mmCIF file of C-alpha atoms in Angstrom:
data_model
loop_
_atom_site.group_PDB
_atom_site.id
_atom_site.type_symbol
_atom_site.label_atom_id
_atom_site.label_comp_id
_atom_site.label_asym_id
_atom_site.label_seq_id
_atom_site.Cartn_x
_atom_site.Cartn_y
_atom_site.Cartn_z
ATOM 1 C CA UNK C 11 -7.453 15.408 6.886
ATOM 2 C CA UNK C 12 -5.116 14.379 4.312
ATOM 3 C CA UNK C 13 -3.808 10.865 3.326
ATOM 4 C CA UNK C 14 -0.257 10.428 1.767
ATOM 5 C CA UNK C 15 -0.666 7.086 0.281
ATOM 6 C CA UNK C 16 2.924 6.070 -1.037
ATOM 7 C CA UNK C 17 3.726 1.627 -1.552
ATOM 8 C CA UNK C 18 7.259 0.716 -1.303
ATOM 9 C CA UNK C 19 10.562 1.301 -3.572
ATOM 10 C CA UNK C 20 10.902 -1.757 -5.339
ATOM 11 C CA UNK C 21 12.461 -5.255 -3.706
ATOM 12 C CA UNK C 22 13.843 -7.897 -4.245
ATOM 13 C CA UNK C 23 11.093 -10.264 -5.562
ATOM 14 C CA UNK C 24 10.364 -7.629 -8.463
ATOM 15 C CA UNK C 25 13.678 -9.322 -10.080
ATOM 16 C CA UNK C 26 13.458 -12.499 -9.064
ATOM 17 C CA UNK C 27 9.543 -12.679 -10.860
ATOM 18 C CA UNK C 28 8.208 -14.408 -7.708
ATOM 19 C CA UNK C 29 4.517 -13.920 -5.975
ATOM 20 C CA UNK C 30 5.023 -11.136 -3.232
ATOM 21 C CA UNK C 31 2.370 -10.479 -1.147
ATOM 22 C CA UNK C 32 3.057 -11.788 2.395
ATOM 23 C CA UNK C 33 6.552 -12.968 1.221
ATOM 24 C CA UNK C 34 8.971 -10.355 3.447
ATOM 25 C CA UNK C 35 10.920 -9.517 0.689
ATOM 26 C CA UNK C 36 13.620 -6.509 1.636
ATOM 27 C CA UNK C 37 14.069 -3.479 -0.995
ATOM 28 C CA UNK C 38 17.036 -3.449 -3.464
ATOM 29 C CA UNK C 39 18.951 -1.174 -3.873
ATOM 30 C CA UNK C 40 17.443 0.638 -6.609
ATOM 31 C CA UNK C 41 14.426 0.791 -4.695
ATOM 32 C CA UNK C 42 16.147 2.491 -1.881
ATOM 33 C CA UNK C 43 17.205 5.139 -3.956
ATOM 34 C CA UNK C 44 13.378 5.215 -5.233
ATOM 35 C CA UNK C 45 12.586 5.343 -1.549
ATOM 36 C CA UNK C 46 15.215 8.281 -1.230
ATOM 37 C CA UNK C 47 13.788 10.721 -4.099
ATOM 38 C CA UNK C 48 10.018 9.534 -2.384
ATOM 39 C CA UNK C 49 11.176 11.107 0.833
ATOM 40 C CA UNK C 50 12.858 13.772 -0.139
ATOM 41 C CA UNK C 51 9.795 14.859 -1.901
ATOM 42 C CA UNK C 52 7.276 14.389 0.430
ATOM 43 C CA UNK C 53 9.085 16.213 2.946
ATOM 44 C CA UNK C 54 9.261 19.346 0.983
ATOM 45 C CA UNK C 55 5.885 19.359 -0.694
ATOM 46 C CA UNK C 56 3.651 16.852 1.597
ATOM 47 C CA UNK C 57 5.239 16.420 5.004
ATOM 48 C CA UNK C 58 3.105 14.429 7.522
ATOM 49 C CA UNK C 59 2.285 14.949 10.899
ATOM 50 C CA UNK C 60 3.095 10.523 11.435
ATOM 51 C CA UNK C 61 3.366 7.735 9.199
ATOM 52 C CA UNK C 62 1.959 5.008 9.768
ATOM 53 C CA UNK C 63 3.740 2.202 7.425
ATOM 54 C CA UNK C 64 3.110 -1.732 7.186
ATOM 55 C CA UNK C 65 5.205 -3.770 9.018
ATOM 56 C CA UNK C 66 7.090 -6.274 5.811
ATOM 57 C CA UNK C 67 10.841 -4.932 5.094
ATOM 58 C CA UNK C 68 9.646 -3.695 1.855
ATOM 59 C CA UNK C 69 6.876 -1.089 3.095
ATOM 60 C CA UNK C 70 9.180 -0.811 6.302
ATOM 61 C CA UNK C 71 12.089 0.581 5.369
ATOM 62 C CA UNK C 72 10.716 2.752 2.293
ATOM 63 C CA UNK C 73 8.958 4.744 5.682
ATOM 64 C CA UNK C 74 11.953 4.673 7.396
ATOM 65 C CA UNK C 75 13.218 6.718 4.451
ATOM 66 C CA UNK C 76 10.653 9.375 4.695
ATOM 67 C CA UNK C 77 10.844 9.004 8.600
ATOM 68 C CA UNK C 78 14.248 10.042 8.550
ATOM 69 C CA UNK C 79 14.289 12.560 6.162
ATOM 70 C CA UNK C 80 10.633 14.253 7.345
ATOM 71 C CA UNK C 81 11.599 13.815 11.068
ATOM 72 C CA UNK C 82 7.679 12.808 11.082
ATOM 73 C CA UNK C 83 6.826 9.919 13.999
ATOM 74 C CA UNK C 84 6.301 6.400 12.470
ATOM 75 C CA UNK C 85 4.231 3.840 13.515
ATOM 76 C CA UNK C 86 3.819 0.126 12.545
ATOM 77 C CA UNK C 87 0.487 -0.992 11.539
ATOM 78 C CA UNK C 88 0.170 -4.021 10.803
ATOM 79 C CA UNK C 89 -3.382 -4.416 8.805
ATOM 80 C CA UNK C 90 -1.452 -2.164 6.343
ATOM 81 C CA UNK C 91 0.466 -5.561 5.156
ATOM 82 C CA UNK C 92 -0.100 -6.854 1.240
ATOM 83 C CA UNK C 93 -3.317 -9.116 0.276
ATOM 84 C CA UNK C 94 -2.271 -12.538 2.174
ATOM 85 C CA UNK C 95 -1.623 -14.920 -0.828
ATOM 86 C CA UNK C 96 -0.958 -17.576 1.072
ATOM 87 C CA UNK C 97 0.631 -20.708 -0.912
ATOM 88 C CA UNK C 98 1.536 -18.618 -3.050
ATOM 89 C CA UNK C 99 3.781 -16.121 -0.976
ATOM 90 C CA UNK C 100 8.103 -15.982 -2.755
ATOM 91 C CA UNK C 101 6.690 -18.528 -5.301
ATOM 92 C CA UNK C 102 8.232 -18.842 -8.895
ATOM 93 C CA UNK C 103 4.770 -17.037 -10.896
ATOM 94 C CA UNK C 104 5.492 -20.688 -13.049
ATOM 95 C CA UNK C 105 5.375 -22.006 -10.489
ATOM 96 C CA UNK C 106 2.403 -21.191 -8.992
ATOM 97 C CA UNK C 107 0.468 -21.179 -12.295
ATOM 98 C CA UNK C 108 1.019 -24.586 -12.208
ATOM 99 C CA UNK C 109 0.791 -25.582 -8.566
ATOM 100 C CA UNK C 110 -2.014 -23.569 -7.865
ATOM 101 C CA UNK C 111 -4.242 -23.020 -11.108
ATOM 102 C CA UNK C 112 -6.798 -20.374 -10.763
ATOM 103 C CA UNK C 113 -10.679 -21.899 -11.053
ATOM 104 C CA UNK C 114 -12.231 -21.527 -13.768
ATOM 105 C CA UNK C 115 -13.882 -17.711 -14.053
ATOM 106 C CA UNK C 116 -11.224 -16.446 -11.037
ATOM 107 C CA UNK C 117 -11.305 -17.695 -7.030
ATOM 108 C CA UNK C 118 -14.755 -16.169 -5.725
ATOM 109 C CA UNK C 119 -14.421 -13.502 -3.753
ATOM 110 C CA UNK C 120 -15.934 -15.302 -0.765
ATOM 111 C CA UNK C 121 -13.635 -18.483 -0.872
ATOM 112 C CA UNK C 122 -9.755 -17.634 0.975
ATOM 113 C CA UNK C 123 -6.832 -18.720 -1.296
ATOM 114 C CA UNK C 124 -5.079 -21.561 1.612
ATOM 115 C CA UNK C 125 -3.283 -20.691 3.537
ATOM 116 C CA UNK C 126 -4.231 -17.071 3.746
ATOM 117 C CA UNK C 127 -7.127 -14.864 3.198
ATOM 118 C CA UNK C 128 -10.534 -13.981 1.030
ATOM 119 C CA UNK C 129 -10.945 -10.793 -0.935
ATOM 120 C CA UNK C 130 -13.653 -10.023 0.447
ATOM 121 C CA UNK C 131 -11.516 -10.394 3.998
ATOM 122 C CA UNK C 132 -8.683 -8.896 2.484
ATOM 123 C CA UNK C 133 -11.181 -5.673 1.565
ATOM 124 C CA UNK C 134 -13.296 -5.871 5.556
ATOM 125 C CA UNK C 135 -9.051 -5.578 6.859
ATOM 126 C CA UNK C 136 -8.262 -2.312 4.266
ATOM 127 C CA UNK C 137 -11.639 -1.173 4.965
ATOM 128 C CA UNK C 138 -10.929 -1.690 8.868
ATOM 129 C CA UNK C 139 -8.031 0.052 8.781
ATOM 130 C CA UNK C 140 -9.038 3.045 6.623
ATOM 131 C CA UNK C 141 -11.696 3.316 9.545
ATOM 132 C CA UNK C 142 -9.481 3.154 12.369
ATOM 133 C CA UNK C 143 -7.277 6.362 10.705
ATOM 134 C CA UNK C 144 -9.973 8.409 9.807
ATOM 135 C CA UNK C 145 -11.464 8.065 12.855
ATOM 136 C CA UNK C 146 -7.923 8.261 15.437
ATOM 137 C CA UNK C 147 -6.340 10.064 13.201
ATOM 138 C CA UNK C 148 -6.846 14.240 13.762
ATOM 139 C CA UNK C 149 -9.006 16.056 11.096
ATOM 140 C CA UNK C 150 -6.510 18.838 10.371
ATOM 141 C CA UNK C 151 -4.113 16.203 10.154
ATOM 142 C CA UNK C 152 -1.887 14.975 7.175
ATOM 143 C CA UNK C 153 -0.616 10.970 7.504
ATOM 144 C CA UNK C 154 0.879 9.426 5.398
ATOM 145 C CA UNK C 155 -0.088 5.378 4.849
ATOM 146 C CA UNK C 156 3.333 3.903 3.425
ATOM 147 C CA UNK C 157 2.018 -0.123 2.526
ATOM 148 C CA UNK C 158 1.612 -2.366 -1.229
ATOM 149 C CA UNK C 159 -0.079 -2.187 -4.103
ATOM 150 C CA UNK C 160 -3.034 -4.171 -3.445
ATOM 151 C CA UNK C 161 -3.842 -3.219 0.204
ATOM 152 C CA UNK C 162 -3.445 0.314 -1.671
ATOM 153 C CA UNK C 163 -5.661 -0.365 -4.669
ATOM 154 C CA UNK C 164 -8.447 -1.765 -1.630
ATOM 155 C CA UNK C 165 -7.826 1.595 0.410
ATOM 156 C CA UNK C 166 -8.613 4.178 -2.746
ATOM 157 C CA UNK C 167 -11.677 1.720 -3.012
ATOM 158 C CA UNK C 168 -12.699 1.636 0.914
ATOM 159 C CA UNK C 169 -12.015 5.507 0.590
ATOM 160 C CA UNK C 170 -14.604 6.013 -2.367
ATOM 161 C CA UNK C 171 -17.360 3.867 -0.846
ATOM 162 C CA UNK C 172 -16.856 1.298 -4.049
ATOM 163 C CA UNK C 173 -18.705 -1.937 -3.548
ATOM 164 C CA UNK C 174 -16.870 -4.661 -2.059
ATOM 165 C CA UNK C 175 -17.021 -6.577 -5.792
ATOM 166 C CA UNK C 176 -16.208 -3.750 -8.055
ATOM 167 C CA UNK C 177 -13.234 -4.757 -11.285
ATOM 168 C CA UNK C 178 -11.397 -1.248 -10.157
ATOM 169 C CA UNK C 179 -8.130 -0.914 -9.905
ATOM 170 C CA UNK C 180 -6.269 1.629 -8.726
ATOM 171 C CA UNK C 181 -2.628 0.883 -9.802
ATOM 172 C CA UNK C 182 0.701 2.551 -7.616
ATOM 173 C CA UNK C 183 3.829 2.606 -9.140
ATOM 174 C CA UNK C 184 7.423 1.959 -7.320
ATOM 175 C CA UNK C 185 7.188 5.173 -4.719
ATOM 176 C CA UNK C 186 4.546 6.130 -6.262
ATOM 177 C CA UNK C 187 2.099 8.376 -4.308
ATOM 178 C CA UNK C 188 -2.022 8.990 -3.396
ATOM 179 C CA UNK C 189 -3.010 11.977 -2.470
ATOM 180 C CA UNK C 190 -6.638 11.382 -0.454
ATOM 181 C CA UNK C 191 -8.504 14.739 1.551
ATOM 182 C CA UNK C 192 -11.469 14.994 3.576
ATOM 183 C CA UNK C 193 -12.700 18.143 4.221
ATOM 184 C CA UNK C 194 -16.240 19.464 5.719
ATOM 185 C CA UNK C 195 -17.452 15.668 5.030
ATOM 186 C CA UNK C 196 -16.826 15.993 1.852
ATOM 187 C CA UNK C 197 -14.193 13.319 -0.476
ATOM 188 C CA UNK C 198 -11.541 14.113 -2.724
ATOM 189 C CA UNK C 199 -8.929 12.953 -4.759
ATOM 190 C CA UNK C 200 -6.351 15.600 -5.302
ATOM 191 C CA UNK C 201 -3.493 12.925 -7.243
ATOM 192 C CA UNK C 202 -3.283 9.679 -8.306
ATOM 193 C CA UNK C 203 0.149 7.338 -8.330
ATOM 194 C CA UNK C 204 2.462 10.669 -8.879
ATOM 195 C CA UNK C 205 5.685 9.478 -9.347
ATOM 196 C CA UNK C 206 6.907 13.111 -10.045
ATOM 197 C CA UNK C 207 10.016 12.702 -7.781
ATOM 198 C CA UNK C 208 11.625 10.581 -10.305
ATOM 199 C CA UNK C 209 11.411 12.272 -12.972
ATOM 200 C CA UNK C 210 15.050 13.701 -12.114
#
């Protein structure tokens, strides 16, 4: 199985300087251009059998560009949504830092942010959706996953079997993609955070 894990394009929240998370902002025009370029590249090099996407606007719209270009089936997967950041969603960063400051040493992983989820809950949600994909999709399939930076980092952590609490982060740029593979019981990372489609 090959997993093509793709982050959405630039969203309006990126320009506003707010916490995004579950705040449901659409793509910018620039984000749509990024998504079109990504879709054209993936269609030729890594055409998926199926596309699974977060239902938040920025990811779903990105996935729609991929679906239109490849003709692959597009399926909504709510558990691919970004970290549920509760009260921080949509707040300007400077307001959030004053109104909801992090406790000294950071928030413990088992304590959820007000109105949201904890880091442990987030990892468990992502672990669950990854296992669902690995068990329900064909072993020889190529699955595109369109999601968000935090979720993607957790997906790669889960894929590699890294500890639930660790400091390993896998960043992803706008419409960047990773290619992971399972074959004969082995796990491989083929590509990390490629934005080759944005080079031209």
